[in-house]
XYZ file of C-alpha atoms in Angstrom:
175
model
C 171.198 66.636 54.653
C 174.156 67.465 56.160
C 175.508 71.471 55.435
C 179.028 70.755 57.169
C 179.765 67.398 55.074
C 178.710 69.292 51.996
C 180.603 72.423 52.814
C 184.262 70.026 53.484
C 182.987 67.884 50.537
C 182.442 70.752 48.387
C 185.749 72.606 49.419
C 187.950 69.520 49.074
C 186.848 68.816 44.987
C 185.820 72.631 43.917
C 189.888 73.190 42.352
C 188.601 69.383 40.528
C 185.775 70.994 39.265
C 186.946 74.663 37.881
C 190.274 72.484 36.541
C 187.787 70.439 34.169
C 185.914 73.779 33.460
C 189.031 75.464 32.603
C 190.122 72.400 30.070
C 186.613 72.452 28.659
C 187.055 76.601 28.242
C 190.615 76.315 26.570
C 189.225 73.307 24.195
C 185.989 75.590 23.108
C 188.770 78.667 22.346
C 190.936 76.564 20.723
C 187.809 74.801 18.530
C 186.508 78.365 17.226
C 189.887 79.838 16.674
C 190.521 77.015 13.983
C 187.195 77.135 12.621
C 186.670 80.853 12.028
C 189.616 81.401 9.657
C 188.269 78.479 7.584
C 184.353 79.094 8.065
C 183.381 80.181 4.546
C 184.875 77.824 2.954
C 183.370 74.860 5.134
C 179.928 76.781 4.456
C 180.725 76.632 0.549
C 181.508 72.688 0.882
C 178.432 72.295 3.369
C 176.058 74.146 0.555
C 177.138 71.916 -2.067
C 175.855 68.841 0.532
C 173.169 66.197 -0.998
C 169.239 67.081 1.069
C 170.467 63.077 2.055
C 173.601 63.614 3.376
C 172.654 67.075 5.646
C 169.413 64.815 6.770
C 172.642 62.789 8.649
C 174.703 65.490 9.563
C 172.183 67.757 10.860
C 172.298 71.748 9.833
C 175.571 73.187 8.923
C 175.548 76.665 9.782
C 177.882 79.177 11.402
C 180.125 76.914 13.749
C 178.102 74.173 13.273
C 180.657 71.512 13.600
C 182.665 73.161 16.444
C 179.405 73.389 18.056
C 178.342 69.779 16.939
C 182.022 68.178 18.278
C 182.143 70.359 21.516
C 178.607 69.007 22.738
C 178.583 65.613 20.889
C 181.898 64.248 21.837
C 184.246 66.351 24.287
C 181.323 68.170 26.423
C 180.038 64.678 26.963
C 183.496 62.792 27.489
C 184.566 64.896 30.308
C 181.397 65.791 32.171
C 180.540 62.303 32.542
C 184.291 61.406 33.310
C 184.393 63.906 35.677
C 180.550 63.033 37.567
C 182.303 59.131 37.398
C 185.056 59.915 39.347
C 183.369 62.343 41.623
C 180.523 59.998 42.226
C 182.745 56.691 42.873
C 184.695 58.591 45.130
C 182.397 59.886 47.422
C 181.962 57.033 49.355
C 184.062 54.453 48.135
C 186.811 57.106 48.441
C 185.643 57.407 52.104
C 186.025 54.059 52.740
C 189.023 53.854 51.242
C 190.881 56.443 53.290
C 189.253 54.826 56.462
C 187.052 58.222 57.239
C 184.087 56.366 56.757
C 183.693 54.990 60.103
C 184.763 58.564 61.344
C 181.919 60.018 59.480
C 179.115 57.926 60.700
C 180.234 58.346 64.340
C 178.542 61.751 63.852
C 174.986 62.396 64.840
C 173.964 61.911 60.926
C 172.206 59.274 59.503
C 173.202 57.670 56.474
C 170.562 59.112 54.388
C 171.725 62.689 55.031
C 175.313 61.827 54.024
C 174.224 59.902 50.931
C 172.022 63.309 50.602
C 175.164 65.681 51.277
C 177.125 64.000 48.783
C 174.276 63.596 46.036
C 174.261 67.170 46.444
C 178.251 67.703 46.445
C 178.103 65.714 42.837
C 175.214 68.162 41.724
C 177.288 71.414 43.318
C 180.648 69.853 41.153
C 178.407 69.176 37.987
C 177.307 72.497 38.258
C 180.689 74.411 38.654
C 181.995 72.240 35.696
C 179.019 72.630 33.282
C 178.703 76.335 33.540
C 182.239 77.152 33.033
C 181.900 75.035 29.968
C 178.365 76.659 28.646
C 180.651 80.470 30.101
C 183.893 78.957 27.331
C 181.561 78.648 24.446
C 179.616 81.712 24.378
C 182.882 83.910 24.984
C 185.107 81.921 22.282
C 181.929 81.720 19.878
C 181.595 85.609 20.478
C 184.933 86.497 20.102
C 185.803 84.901 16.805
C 182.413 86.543 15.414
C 180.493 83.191 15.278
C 177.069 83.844 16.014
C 175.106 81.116 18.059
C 171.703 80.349 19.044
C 172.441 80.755 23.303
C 168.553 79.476 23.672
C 169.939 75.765 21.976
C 173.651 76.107 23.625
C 172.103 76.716 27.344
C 169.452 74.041 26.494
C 172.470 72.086 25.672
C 174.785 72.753 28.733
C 171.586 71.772 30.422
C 171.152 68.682 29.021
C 174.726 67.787 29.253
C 174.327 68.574 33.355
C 171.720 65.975 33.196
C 173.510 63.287 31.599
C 176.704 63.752 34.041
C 174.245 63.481 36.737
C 172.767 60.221 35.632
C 176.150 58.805 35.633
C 177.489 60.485 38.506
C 174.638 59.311 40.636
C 174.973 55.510 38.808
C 178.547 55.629 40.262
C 177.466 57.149 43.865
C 174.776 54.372 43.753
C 177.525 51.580 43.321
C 180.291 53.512 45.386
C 177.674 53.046 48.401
């Protein structure tokens, strides 16, 4: 792998990465400022819930849903945005901007840049997913919602991974 293409690669997308972070931080504060001044009475509707209907929903408890539409539908819609773009543009952005052949006249192979950039998309995915997992614990503990952090960093894990599959799908068919 190549340290110096991963360095420039990193450097050029990092403000990319902490800008998605940063959305994904305001989104979490904003989620748990609505749902704390209206938490007991979603728990009094929730506790009046058919066994049937919470087998579907899953179990409502403090910030359940914030929790449940932060990692369900905007944790996932903008990591794995964010590893698509990243990963398409790796290369194909390389070749676009006609660096490509200015890259490979290096003494690298093409297996250590395919390697520096699989790692740039990790590095990115990384930067992106903790600032998110960093948003929800300190918007969760400051409105007084108390979370399991085990489930939310097993969470922000497994949202990494997912990214990552994608990302790497669209580094794959960028190269």
């Amino acid at each position: 792998m190549s340290v110096d293409l991963w360095r420039k690669d990193t450097a050029d997308r990092f403000g990319l990465a902490v800008a998605v972070g940063a959305i994904l931080i305001v989104f979490s504060a904003v989620a748990f400022a609505i749902y704390s001044p209206v938490a007991s009475s979603l728990d009094a509707i929730a506790s009046t819930f058919p066994q049937e209907i919470l087998s579907i929903v899953g179990e409502v408890g403090p910030g359940g849903y914030v929790v449940s539409e932060l990692f369900n539908v905007l944790g996932p819609l903008f990591l794995v945005a964010f590893a698509l773009i990243i990963g398409s543009t790796l290369v194909a952005g390389e070749e676009e901007d006609g660096t490509m052949s200015l890259l490979l006249a290096h003494p690298v192979t093409r297996w250590q840049v395919i390697a520096a950039k699989s790692v740039t998309l990790l590095s990115m995915m990384l930067i992106a997913t903790a600032l998110f997992w960093i948003g929800v614990t300190l918007s969760a503990a400051f409105q007084d919602v108390d979370l399991d952090q085990g489930g939310i960093a097993a969470t922000c894990l497994h949202l990494l991974a997912l990214s990552l599959c994608f990302g790497l799908i669209a580094l794959a068919a960028g190269a």
